[in-house]
Coordinates of C-alpha atoms and ligand atoms in Angstrom, one line a residue:
M1 CA 12.9 8.3 -6.5
S2 CA 13.5 5.4 -4.0
D3 CA 17.1 4.4 -3.4
Y4 CA 17.6 1.4 -5.6
S5 CA 21.4 1.3 -5.1
T6 CA 21.7 -1.9 -3.1
Q7 CA 25.5 -2.2 -3.3
P8 CA 28.2 0.4 -2.6
A9 CA 29.0 2.6 -5.5
R10 CA 32.8 1.8 -5.1
P11 CA 34.2 5.0 -6.6
G12 CA 37.4 4.2 -8.5
V13 CA 36.4 0.7 -9.5
N14 CA 36.8 0.3 -13.2
R15 CA 33.6 -1.1 -14.6
E16 CA 33.7 -2.5 -18.0
E17 CA 31.3 -0.8 -20.4
L18 CA 29.7 -3.0 -23.1
E19 CA 27.7 -1.5 -25.9
F20 CA 24.5 -3.1 -27.2
D21 CA 21.9 -2.0 -29.7
V22 CA 19.3 -4.0 -27.9
L23 CA 19.5 -5.6 -24.5
F24 CA 17.0 -8.0 -23.1
V25 CA 16.8 -8.2 -19.4
G26 CA 15.6 -11.7 -18.2
G27 CA 15.8 -15.0 -20.0
G28 CA 12.1 -15.9 -19.9
P29 CA 9.8 -16.9 -22.8
A30 CA 8.6 -13.4 -23.7
N31 CA 12.2 -12.0 -24.1
L32 CA 13.4 -15.2 -25.9
T33 CA 10.5 -14.8 -28.3
A34 CA 11.3 -11.2 -29.0
L35 CA 15.0 -12.0 -29.6
W36 CA 14.2 -14.9 -31.9
R37 CA 11.7 -12.9 -33.9
L38 CA 14.0 -9.9 -34.1
L39 CA 16.7 -12.1 -35.6
D40 CA 14.1 -13.3 -38.2
L41 CA 13.2 -9.8 -39.1
I42 CA 16.8 -8.6 -39.4
E43 CA 17.7 -11.6 -41.5
A44 CA 14.7 -11.0 -43.8
H45 CA 15.5 -7.2 -44.0
N46 CA 19.1 -7.8 -44.9
R47 CA 18.1 -10.2 -47.7
K48 CA 16.1 -7.5 -49.5
D49 CA 17.6 -5.5 -52.3
N50 CA 17.7 -1.7 -52.3
V51 CA 17.5 -1.3 -48.5
K52 CA 20.1 0.0 -46.1
K53 CA 21.4 -3.1 -44.5
L54 CA 21.5 -3.5 -40.7
E55 CA 25.1 -4.4 -39.9
G56 CA 27.4 -4.4 -36.9
L57 CA 24.5 -5.0 -34.5
T58 CA 25.1 -6.3 -31.0
I59 CA 22.1 -7.8 -29.2
G60 CA 22.4 -9.2 -25.7
I61 CA 20.2 -11.0 -23.2
I62 CA 21.1 -11.2 -19.5
E63 CA 19.7 -13.7 -17.1
K64 CA 20.5 -13.9 -13.4
G65 CA 20.4 -17.8 -13.3
D66 CA 23.5 -19.7 -13.9
A67 CA 22.0 -20.9 -17.2
I68 CA 18.9 -20.0 -19.1
G69 CA 16.1 -22.2 -17.7
D70 CA 17.6 -22.5 -14.2
H71 CA 15.1 -20.0 -12.8
A72 CA 12.2 -20.8 -15.1
F73 CA 9.3 -22.4 -13.2
S74 CA 5.7 -22.7 -14.0
G75 CA 2.6 -25.0 -14.3
A76 CA 2.5 -25.2 -17.3
V77 CA -0.1 -25.8 -19.9
L78 CA 1.1 -23.8 -23.0
D79 CA -1.4 -22.4 -25.4
P80 CA 0.7 -22.7 -28.6
R81 CA -0.9 -19.8 -30.5
A82 CA 2.0 -17.3 -30.2
L83 CA 4.6 -20.1 -30.5
A84 CA 3.0 -21.1 -33.8
E85 CA 3.3 -17.5 -35.0
L86 CA 6.9 -17.5 -34.1
C87 CA 7.8 -20.9 -35.4
P88 CA 5.1 -22.7 -37.3
D89 CA 7.1 -26.0 -37.5
Y90 CA 7.9 -26.0 -33.8
M91 CA 7.0 -29.7 -33.5
N92 CA 9.7 -30.6 -36.0
R93 CA 12.3 -28.5 -34.3
G94 CA 12.5 -30.5 -31.1
F95 CA 10.0 -28.4 -29.1
P96 CA 10.0 -30.1 -25.7
S97 CA 6.3 -31.0 -25.4
E98 CA 5.5 -33.2 -22.4
G99 CA 2.4 -34.2 -24.2
E100 CA -0.7 -32.6 -25.8
V101 CA -3.6 -32.1 -23.4
G102 CA -6.0 -35.1 -23.4
R103 CA -8.3 -36.0 -20.6
E104 CA -9.3 -33.1 -18.4
E105 CA -11.0 -33.1 -15.0
V106 CA -12.2 -30.1 -13.0
W107 CA -13.3 -30.6 -9.4
L108 CA -14.8 -28.7 -6.6
F109 CA -13.3 -30.4 -3.6
T110 CA -15.8 -30.1 -0.7
S111 CA -13.8 -31.7 2.1
D112 CA -10.7 -33.8 2.6
R113 CA -12.6 -36.9 1.3
S114 CA -15.2 -35.6 -1.1
G115 CA -15.7 -33.5 -4.2
I116 CA -17.9 -32.9 -7.2
K117 CA -16.5 -33.4 -10.6
F118 CA -17.8 -30.8 -13.1
P119 CA -19.8 -32.7 -15.8
V120 CA -18.9 -29.9 -18.3
L121 CA -15.6 -28.0 -18.4
P122 CA -15.9 -24.3 -17.7
P123 CA -14.8 -22.6 -21.0
F124 CA -11.6 -21.1 -19.4
F125 CA -10.5 -24.6 -18.3
K126 CA -10.7 -26.1 -21.7
N127 CA -7.1 -26.9 -22.8
H128 CA -7.5 -29.0 -25.8
G129 CA -4.8 -28.3 -28.4
C130 CA -2.5 -27.0 -25.6
H131 CA 0.8 -28.6 -24.7
L132 CA 2.0 -29.6 -21.2
V133 CA 5.5 -28.2 -20.8
S134 CA 8.3 -27.7 -18.4
L135 CA 9.1 -23.9 -18.6
S136 CA 12.7 -24.7 -17.7
R137 CA 13.0 -27.1 -20.7
L138 CA 11.0 -24.7 -22.9
T139 CA 13.3 -21.7 -22.3
R140 CA 16.4 -23.9 -22.7
W141 CA 15.1 -25.1 -26.1
M142 CA 14.4 -21.5 -27.2
A143 CA 17.9 -20.4 -26.1
E144 CA 19.4 -23.3 -28.1
Q145 CA 17.4 -22.4 -31.2
I146 CA 18.7 -18.8 -30.9
E147 CA 22.3 -19.8 -30.2
S148 CA 22.4 -22.2 -33.2
R149 CA 21.7 -19.3 -35.6
E150 CA 24.2 -17.2 -37.6
V151 CA 22.5 -14.0 -38.7
P152 CA 24.9 -11.9 -40.8
G153 CA 25.4 -8.5 -39.4
V154 CA 24.4 -9.5 -35.8
D155 CA 26.4 -10.5 -32.9
V156 CA 24.1 -12.2 -30.3
M157 CA 25.3 -12.6 -26.7
L158 CA 23.5 -14.8 -24.3
L159 CA 24.8 -13.8 -20.9
P160 CA 23.5 -16.1 -18.0
G161 CA 24.9 -15.4 -14.6
F162 CA 24.4 -11.6 -15.0
A163 CA 22.0 -10.1 -12.5
G164 CA 20.6 -6.6 -13.4
L165 CA 21.1 -4.4 -10.3
N166 CA 20.3 -0.8 -11.4
V167 CA 19.0 1.0 -14.4
I168 CA 21.4 3.5 -15.9
W169 CA 19.7 6.8 -16.8
D170 CA 20.2 9.8 -18.9
N171 CA 17.7 12.2 -17.4
N172 CA 14.4 10.2 -17.9
R173 CA 15.7 7.9 -20.6
V174 CA 16.9 4.4 -19.9
I175 CA 20.4 4.0 -21.5
G176 CA 21.6 0.8 -19.8
V177 CA 21.7 -1.6 -16.9
Q178 CA 24.4 -2.1 -14.3
T179 CA 24.9 -5.7 -13.2
A180 CA 25.7 -6.8 -9.7
D181 CA 29.3 -7.1 -8.4
K182 CA 30.5 -10.7 -7.7
G183 CA 33.0 -11.8 -5.0
V184 CA 31.9 -9.5 -2.2
N185 CA 32.0 -10.2 1.6
A186 CA 28.9 -9.9 3.8
D187 CA 30.2 -6.5 5.0
G188 CA 30.5 -5.3 1.4
T189 CA 34.3 -5.5 1.1
P190 CA 35.7 -7.1 -2.0
R191 CA 37.2 -10.6 -1.8
N192 CA 40.1 -12.0 -3.8
N193 CA 37.7 -13.2 -6.6
F194 CA 36.0 -9.8 -6.8
E195 CA 34.5 -9.0 -10.2
P196 CA 32.9 -5.6 -10.6
G197 CA 29.5 -5.5 -12.2
N198 CA 29.5 -4.2 -15.8
R199 CA 27.7 -1.2 -17.3
L200 CA 25.7 -2.6 -20.2
M201 CA 24.8 0.4 -22.3
T202 CA 22.0 0.0 -24.9
K203 CA 19.8 1.9 -27.3
A204 CA 16.8 -0.1 -26.3
A205 CA 16.2 -2.4 -23.2
V206 CA 13.4 -4.9 -22.9
F207 CA 12.6 -5.7 -19.3
G208 CA 11.1 -9.2 -18.9
E209 CA 12.2 -10.0 -15.4
G210 CA 9.2 -12.0 -14.4
P211 CA 6.7 -10.9 -11.7
R212 CA 7.7 -7.9 -9.5
G213 CA 10.8 -7.1 -11.6
R214 CA 13.3 -5.1 -9.6
L215 CA 14.5 -2.9 -12.5
A216 CA 10.9 -2.5 -13.7
Q217 CA 10.0 -1.1 -10.2
E218 CA 12.9 1.3 -10.4
I219 CA 11.6 2.5 -13.8
D220 CA 8.1 2.8 -12.5
S221 CA 9.3 4.9 -9.5
V222 CA 10.9 7.3 -12.0
L223 CA 8.4 7.3 -14.8
G224 CA 5.2 6.4 -13.1
L225 CA 4.3 3.6 -15.6
Q226 CA 1.6 2.3 -13.2
K227 CA 0.1 5.7 -12.6
K228 CA -2.8 5.4 -15.0
S229 CA -3.6 1.7 -14.2
V230 CA -6.9 1.0 -12.5
N231 CA -5.3 -1.4 -10.0
P232 CA -1.9 -2.0 -8.6
Q233 CA 0.0 -5.1 -9.7
V234 CA -1.3 -8.1 -7.8
F235 CA 0.0 -11.7 -7.5
E236 CA -0.6 -15.3 -6.6
M237 CA 1.9 -17.6 -5.0
G238 CA 2.3 -21.1 -6.5
V239 CA 4.3 -24.1 -5.4
K240 CA 4.8 -27.3 -7.4
E241 CA 6.3 -30.7 -6.9
V242 CA 7.2 -32.9 -9.9
W243 CA 6.8 -36.6 -9.1
E244 CA 7.8 -39.8 -10.7
I245 CA 4.8 -42.2 -10.4
P246 CA 4.3 -45.9 -11.3
Q247 CA 4.0 -46.5 -15.1
G248 CA 0.5 -46.1 -16.5
R249 CA -1.0 -44.4 -13.5
V250 CA -2.1 -41.4 -15.5
Q251 CA -2.6 -41.2 -19.3
P252 CA -0.3 -38.8 -21.3
G253 CA -2.0 -35.4 -21.6
F254 CA -3.9 -35.8 -18.3
V255 CA -4.9 -32.5 -16.7
L256 CA -6.8 -32.0 -13.4
H257 CA -7.8 -28.7 -11.8
S258 CA -9.6 -28.1 -8.5
A259 CA -11.1 -25.4 -6.4
G260 CA -12.5 -25.5 -2.9
W261 CA -10.9 -27.6 -0.1
P262 CA -8.3 -27.1 1.3
L263 CA -8.5 -23.4 0.7
P264 CA -10.1 -21.6 3.6
D265 CA -13.5 -19.9 2.8
G266 CA -13.1 -16.4 1.6
E267 CA -9.8 -16.9 -0.2
S268 CA -9.0 -17.7 -3.8
G269 CA -6.7 -20.2 -5.4
G270 CA -6.7 -23.7 -6.6
S271 CA -4.7 -26.8 -7.7
F272 CA -3.4 -28.5 -10.7
V273 CA -2.1 -32.0 -11.6
Y274 CA -0.5 -32.3 -15.0
A275 CA 0.9 -35.4 -16.6
M276 CA 4.4 -34.7 -17.8
G277 CA 6.5 -36.8 -20.2
G278 CA 7.4 -40.3 -19.2
D279 CA 5.9 -41.3 -15.8
R280 CA 6.0 -37.9 -14.2
V281 CA 3.3 -35.6 -12.9
A282 CA 3.4 -32.0 -11.7
V283 CA 1.2 -31.4 -8.7
G284 CA 0.8 -27.8 -7.5
Y285 CA -1.2 -25.3 -5.6
V286 CA -1.7 -21.6 -6.1
A287 CA -3.1 -19.1 -3.6
S288 CA -3.8 -15.5 -4.0
L289 CA -1.5 -13.1 -2.2
D290 CA -4.4 -10.8 -1.3
A291 CA -5.4 -13.4 1.3
A292 CA -6.6 -12.1 4.6
D293 CA -5.2 -15.0 6.4
P294 CA -1.8 -13.9 7.8
F295 CA -0.6 -17.5 7.8
M296 CA -1.5 -18.3 4.2
D297 CA 1.0 -20.9 3.0
A298 CA 0.8 -22.4 -0.4
H299 CA 3.2 -25.2 0.5
H300 CA 1.0 -26.2 3.4
L301 CA -2.1 -26.1 1.1
L302 CA -0.2 -28.4 -1.4
Q303 CA 0.6 -30.9 1.3
K304 CA -3.0 -31.0 2.5
F305 CA -4.3 -31.2 -1.1
K306 CA -2.1 -34.3 -1.6
T307 CA -4.1 -36.1 1.1
H308 CA -7.3 -36.0 -0.9
P309 CA -8.1 -39.5 -2.1
R310 CA -8.3 -38.4 -5.7
I311 CA -4.8 -37.0 -5.5
A312 CA -3.4 -39.6 -3.2
E313 CA -4.3 -42.4 -5.6
I314 CA -2.3 -40.7 -8.4
L315 CA 0.8 -40.2 -6.2
K316 CA 0.7 -43.6 -4.4
G317 CA 4.1 -45.4 -4.8
G318 CA 5.7 -42.3 -6.4
K319 CA 8.6 -40.2 -5.4
L320 CA 9.4 -36.5 -5.4
L321 CA 11.8 -35.3 -8.1
E322 CA 11.8 -31.5 -7.9
Y323 CA 10.1 -28.7 -6.0
G324 CA 9.9 -25.0 -6.5
G325 CA 7.8 -21.9 -5.9
K326 CA 7.1 -18.6 -7.6
A327 CA 4.9 -15.6 -7.5
M328 CA 2.7 -15.1 -10.5
A329 CA 1.0 -12.1 -12.0
I330 CA -2.8 -12.3 -11.6
G331 CA -4.1 -8.8 -12.1
G332 CA -4.2 -8.7 -15.9
W333 CA -5.8 -5.9 -17.8
Y334 CA -6.5 -3.4 -15.0
S335 CA -3.1 -3.9 -13.5
M336 CA -1.1 -3.5 -16.7
P337 CA 1.4 -0.6 -16.7
R338 CA 2.3 1.6 -19.6
L339 CA 4.5 -0.6 -21.8
V340 CA 6.9 1.8 -23.4
F341 CA 9.2 4.7 -22.4
N342 CA 12.3 6.4 -23.8
G343 CA 14.8 3.7 -24.3
G344 CA 12.8 0.6 -23.4
M345 CA 9.7 -1.5 -22.8
L346 CA 8.2 -3.9 -20.3
I347 CA 7.0 -7.4 -21.2
G348 CA 5.5 -10.6 -19.9
D349 CA 4.7 -11.1 -16.3
T350 CA 6.6 -7.9 -15.5
A351 CA 3.8 -6.2 -17.4
Q352 CA 1.0 -8.4 -15.9
M353 CA 0.3 -10.0 -19.3
V354 CA -1.9 -12.8 -17.8
N355 CA -5.3 -14.3 -18.3
P356 CA -6.3 -14.8 -14.6
A357 CA -9.1 -17.2 -15.5
R358 CA -7.0 -19.6 -17.5
L359 CA -4.1 -19.1 -15.2
K360 CA -2.0 -18.6 -18.3
G361 CA 0.5 -15.9 -19.3
I362 CA 3.3 -17.6 -21.2
H363 CA 1.5 -17.4 -24.6
L364 CA 0.5 -13.8 -23.9
G365 CA 4.0 -12.8 -23.0
M366 CA 5.2 -14.5 -26.1
K367 CA 2.8 -12.5 -28.2
G368 CA 4.2 -9.4 -26.4
G369 CA 7.6 -10.6 -27.6
L370 CA 6.4 -10.8 -31.2
C371 CA 5.0 -7.3 -31.0
A372 CA 8.2 -6.0 -29.3
A373 CA 10.4 -7.4 -32.0
E374 CA 8.4 -5.6 -34.8
A375 CA 8.7 -2.3 -33.0
I376 CA 12.4 -2.7 -32.3
M377 CA 13.0 -3.6 -35.9
D378 CA 11.4 -0.3 -36.9
A379 CA 13.4 1.6 -34.2
L380 CA 16.6 0.0 -35.6
T381 CA 15.8 1.0 -39.2
N382 CA 14.7 4.5 -38.2
N383 CA 17.4 4.9 -35.5
D384 CA 14.7 6.2 -33.1
F385 CA 14.5 4.5 -29.7
S386 CA 12.5 7.2 -28.0
Q387 CA 9.1 6.4 -26.5
S388 CA 7.4 7.4 -29.7
G389 CA 9.8 5.4 -31.8
L390 CA 8.9 2.3 -29.7
Q391 CA 5.2 3.1 -29.3
K392 CA 4.3 0.6 -32.1
Y393 CA 4.9 -2.2 -29.5
E394 CA 2.2 -1.0 -27.2
D395 CA -0.2 -0.1 -30.0
D396 CA 0.3 -3.5 -31.7
F397 CA 0.0 -5.5 -28.4
L398 CA -3.2 -3.6 -27.3
S399 CA -4.9 -4.3 -30.6
S400 CA -3.8 -8.0 -30.7
W401 CA -5.7 -11.2 -29.9
A402 CA -3.6 -11.4 -26.7
A403 CA -5.0 -8.1 -25.4
D404 CA -8.5 -9.2 -26.3
E405 CA -8.0 -12.3 -24.2
I406 CA -6.6 -10.4 -21.2
K407 CA -9.4 -7.8 -21.5
S408 CA -12.2 -10.4 -21.6
Y409 CA -11.2 -11.4 -18.0
R410 CA -10.4 -8.0 -16.7
N411 CA -12.6 -8.3 -13.6
F412 CA -12.0 -12.0 -13.0
H413 CA -9.5 -11.9 -10.2
R414 CA -11.4 -9.4 -8.0
T415 CA -14.7 -11.3 -8.8
I416 CA -13.4 -14.5 -7.1
A417 CA -10.9 -12.9 -4.7
N418 CA -13.2 -13.6 -1.7
G419 CA -14.0 -17.2 -2.9
L420 CA -16.7 -18.8 -4.9
T421 CA -19.6 -16.9 -3.3
P422 CA -23.1 -16.6 -4.9
I423 CA -22.3 -13.0 -5.8
A424 CA -19.0 -14.1 -7.4
G425 CA -21.0 -16.8 -9.4
M426 CA -23.4 -14.2 -10.6
R427 CA -20.7 -11.8 -11.6
L428 CA -18.8 -14.6 -13.4
G429 CA -21.9 -15.4 -15.4
I430 CA -22.4 -11.8 -16.4
S431 CA -18.8 -11.2 -17.4
M432 CA -18.7 -14.4 -19.4
L433 CA -21.7 -13.1 -21.4
T434 CA -20.3 -9.6 -21.8
K435 CA -16.6 -10.4 -22.5
G436 CA -15.6 -9.1 -19.1
W437 CA -17.9 -6.1 -18.6
L438 CA -19.6 -5.8 -15.2
P439 CA -22.1 -3.3 -13.9
F440 CA -20.4 -1.0 -11.4
G441 CA -17.0 -2.2 -12.8
P442 CA -14.1 -2.0 -12.9
L443 CA -13.7 -3.9 -9.6
K444 CA -10.9 -2.3 -7.6
S445 CA -7.9 -4.1 -6.0
E446 CA -5.8 -3.1 -3.1
P447 CA -2.1 -4.0 -3.0
D448 CA -1.9 -7.7 -1.8
Y449 CA -0.1 -6.8 1.5
A450 CA -2.8 -4.3 2.5
R451 CA -5.5 -7.1 2.7
T452 CA -3.6 -9.1 5.3
E453 CA -5.5 -9.2 8.6
A454 CA -4.1 -9.1 12.1
V455 CA -3.9 -12.5 13.7
E456 CA -6.4 -11.7 16.3
R457 CA -8.9 -10.4 13.8
F458 CA -8.5 -13.4 11.5
Y459 CA -8.2 -16.2 14.1
G460 CA -10.0 -14.5 17.0
K461 CA -7.2 -15.6 19.3
K462 CA -4.4 -13.5 20.7
A463 CA -0.7 -14.5 20.4
L464 CA -1.2 -17.3 17.9
K465 CA 1.9 -17.9 15.8
P466 CA 2.3 -20.0 12.7
K467 CA 4.0 -22.8 14.6
D468 CA 1.0 -22.9 17.0
L469 CA -1.5 -23.7 14.3
D470 CA -2.7 -27.2 14.1
R471 CA -2.2 -27.8 10.4
G472 CA -3.5 -31.3 10.6
I473 CA -0.6 -32.8 8.6
K474 CA 1.5 -35.7 9.5
Y475 CA 4.7 -35.3 7.5
D476 CA 6.1 -38.6 6.5
G477 CA 8.9 -37.5 4.2
E478 CA 7.4 -39.6 1.3
R479 CA 4.1 -38.2 0.3
L480 CA 3.8 -35.3 2.8
I481 CA 7.0 -33.4 2.7
Q482 CA 8.4 -30.6 5.0
K483 CA 9.4 -27.4 3.3
L484 CA 13.2 -27.8 3.8
D485 CA 13.1 -31.4 2.5
D486 CA 11.1 -30.2 -0.5
L487 CA 13.6 -27.4 -1.0
Y488 CA 16.5 -29.8 -1.2
T489 CA 15.3 -30.9 -4.6
S490 CA 15.2 -27.4 -6.1
G491 CA 19.0 -27.3 -6.3
V492 CA 19.0 -23.8 -4.7
I493 CA 22.4 -22.5 -3.9
H494 CA 24.0 -19.1 -3.2
D495 CA 27.5 -18.1 -2.4
E496 CA 27.2 -17.7 1.4
H497 CA 30.0 -15.1 1.7
Q498 CA 28.0 -12.5 -0.1
P499 CA 25.7 -9.9 1.6
C500 CA 22.2 -11.0 2.4
H501 CA 20.1 -10.0 -0.7
L502 CA 16.9 -9.7 1.4
K503 CA 17.0 -6.2 3.0
I504 CA 15.0 -5.3 6.0
I505 CA 14.2 -1.7 5.1
Y506 CA 12.8 -0.1 8.3
G507 CA 14.7 -2.2 10.9
D508 CA 14.1 -5.0 13.4
E509 CA 11.6 -3.0 15.4
V510 CA 9.1 -3.1 12.6
C511 CA 9.6 -6.9 12.3
A512 CA 9.0 -7.1 16.1
A513 CA 5.8 -5.1 15.7
C514 CA 4.7 -7.4 12.8
W515 CA 5.4 -10.4 15.0
E516 CA 3.0 -9.1 17.6
K517 CA 0.2 -8.0 15.2
Y518 CA 0.5 -10.3 12.3
G519 CA 2.5 -13.2 13.7
S520 CA 5.3 -12.6 11.1
P521 CA 3.5 -13.9 7.9
C522 CA 6.9 -14.3 6.1
T523 CA 7.6 -17.3 8.4
A524 CA 4.5 -19.0 6.9
F525 CA 4.2 -17.9 3.2
C526 CA 7.9 -18.2 2.2
P527 CA 8.1 -21.4 0.2
A528 CA 11.7 -21.9 1.2
Q529 CA 11.5 -21.3 4.9
V530 CA 14.0 -18.5 4.7
Y531 CA 12.5 -16.5 7.6
E532 CA 12.5 -17.6 11.2
M533 CA 11.5 -15.3 14.1
R534 CA 13.6 -15.5 17.2
A535 CA 11.4 -14.5 20.0
D536 CA 13.9 -15.3 22.8
T537 CA 15.8 -12.0 22.4
E538 CA 14.9 -8.6 24.0
I539 CA 13.5 -7.5 20.7
P540 CA 12.1 -10.4 18.6
K541 CA 14.5 -10.7 15.7
L542 CA 14.0 -12.1 12.2
E543 CA 16.6 -14.6 11.1
I544 CA 17.1 -14.8 7.3
A545 CA 18.5 -18.0 5.7
Y546 CA 18.9 -16.2 2.4
S547 CA 20.9 -19.0 0.7
N548 CA 17.6 -20.9 0.6
C549 CA 15.8 -18.2 -1.4
L550 CA 13.9 -19.4 -4.5
H551 CA 13.7 -15.8 -5.8
C552 CA 9.9 -15.9 -5.8
K553 CA 9.6 -12.3 -4.5
T554 CA 6.6 -13.2 -2.3
C555 CA 8.2 -11.6 0.8
E556 CA 8.5 -8.2 -0.9
I557 CA 4.9 -8.5 -2.2
K558 CA 3.2 -9.8 0.9
C559 CA 5.1 -8.4 4.0
P560 CA 2.2 -6.5 5.7
E561 CA 4.7 -3.8 6.8
Q562 CA 6.4 -3.6 3.4
N563 CA 9.6 -4.1 5.3
V564 CA 11.4 -6.4 2.9
L565 CA 13.3 -5.4 -0.2
W566 CA 14.3 -8.3 -2.5
T567 CA 17.5 -7.4 -4.3
P568 CA 19.4 -9.5 -6.9
P569 CA 22.1 -11.7 -5.3
E570 CA 25.3 -12.4 -7.2
G571 CA 24.5 -13.7 -10.7
G572 CA 24.4 -17.4 -10.9
G573 CA 22.9 -18.0 -7.5
G574 CA 19.3 -19.3 -6.8
P575 CA 17.4 -22.4 -7.8
K576 CA 18.5 -24.8 -10.6
F577 CA 15.2 -26.1 -12.0
T578 CA 15.5 -28.7 -14.7
I579 CA 11.9 -29.9 -15.1
G580 CA 10.0 -27.2 -13.3
Ligands
SF4_1 FE1 10.5 -16.1 -2.0 FE2 11.3 -14.2 -0.3 FE3 11.2 -16.7 0.5 FE4 13.0 -15.8 -1.3 S1 12.9 -15.2 0.8 S2 11.8 -17.7 -1.4 S3 11.9 -14.4 -2.4 S4 9.5 -15.5 0.0

């Protein structure tokens, strides 16, 4: 097992032990759905006559952000199918819709000035009936709905500001989560305000930590949850700016997607523009992290994208409100791990529940939450939290409409991973007709980092570095915005006394070798400009401005030398998204 202990054990420190019946790790939409539905089920059960009542239960949810919603960030066009199953009258309960999808445009941009608008929408780009949402506002609303309930027999604890650090094991059974210490100096010594992390003991834990969950990786390293998956987990990197624009510039419900320019040939990704409530639009760009280009930079692609006349006319006279970035699961069916194990389950992006063609996973994660709640309810009534006691979750999910949807696009990501080539077009056509089947499938993926090419191989020039690239962008601070100026609007903050949470695993020499061979891709892809290479020292040294970190995990996924370990900083640190 890899060493996942990223803080000193501190023998002798008295760690408070809290007991839970069920502990949700991560305050995203999948876990919030599971908690909400579980409360419904317990309430309904306890109203029945002649059943043994469930009483004295403690159910908790921990979230590393300072508040639920602070770290929630996404496109997002929400397919309401799972939400309607959870809460059929969601529109009457203050659901924070930014508008129902209305006019939709899909473009193939062919250059910085031209493009072809699709006369007919590809089926996976049809979003009628969906809602434009801010994931941050959606998760806050869900947390409010849960907090406002009184369910007899259940004590619900919403615990923001708690970062899960390590899994607590009993042999190969998950029995709890230890949270990170707070009030620690950079050298690991405790400060005056030291608060030891807690031991949160539980009968069942649901890990919905988002993409590349740290605890989920620990569990995988012990239990081999990914062992039978066809492909490793793979990801995209997305950045988004929310803008206020002149009134009436776009109609409520407006949605635009594009492929093509400014993405280099041979890579996959695309853009989106979504009307948000009021006079706001979200404009974003996603790029696959299996890019061969060592200097792939979604922020740079977004700035370039904004220079296209179709986009420039939307943003003209507007101003930036908020910026953020995140990695997103993109593998789907063939990258999904085993979902259950003794004492717990994986859910949402952590389990690659995504439709890569629709670029949607929220509704699939929420369906996972509904299935998880039913299985946990059975486990509570049977007092059986073993893998077999929780197996119903995996069985129900894999036979649900959500799994059908994911499976129908099981080869999609690899089909277009090298761009929209004629072969990709042919494969797309076949898989649309066969609900995802391809001759000679399944198409295999490598880990994203392994597809990064050396600078010389990709650019054909030795010693090129990200800063030497002519990106062709004239930043003006108004429409075209430098990373650090963009970052300022994300509200990111960390206590700067604490140890750096981005660990260089194999040492500076490996970073120096990466600088020579790959030009240090982290200095390009990080959406928060956390990494800078100092080449004026004997051994080039990576400088890490960790307090800027947006917690997107891209560095851990994409570092070609796999030299970065992202660990949770003190709970409460990170971005503070409000409309992301
Ligand atoms: Fe993302 Fe890593 Fe940059 Fe943090 S340091 S914003 S996790 S790429």
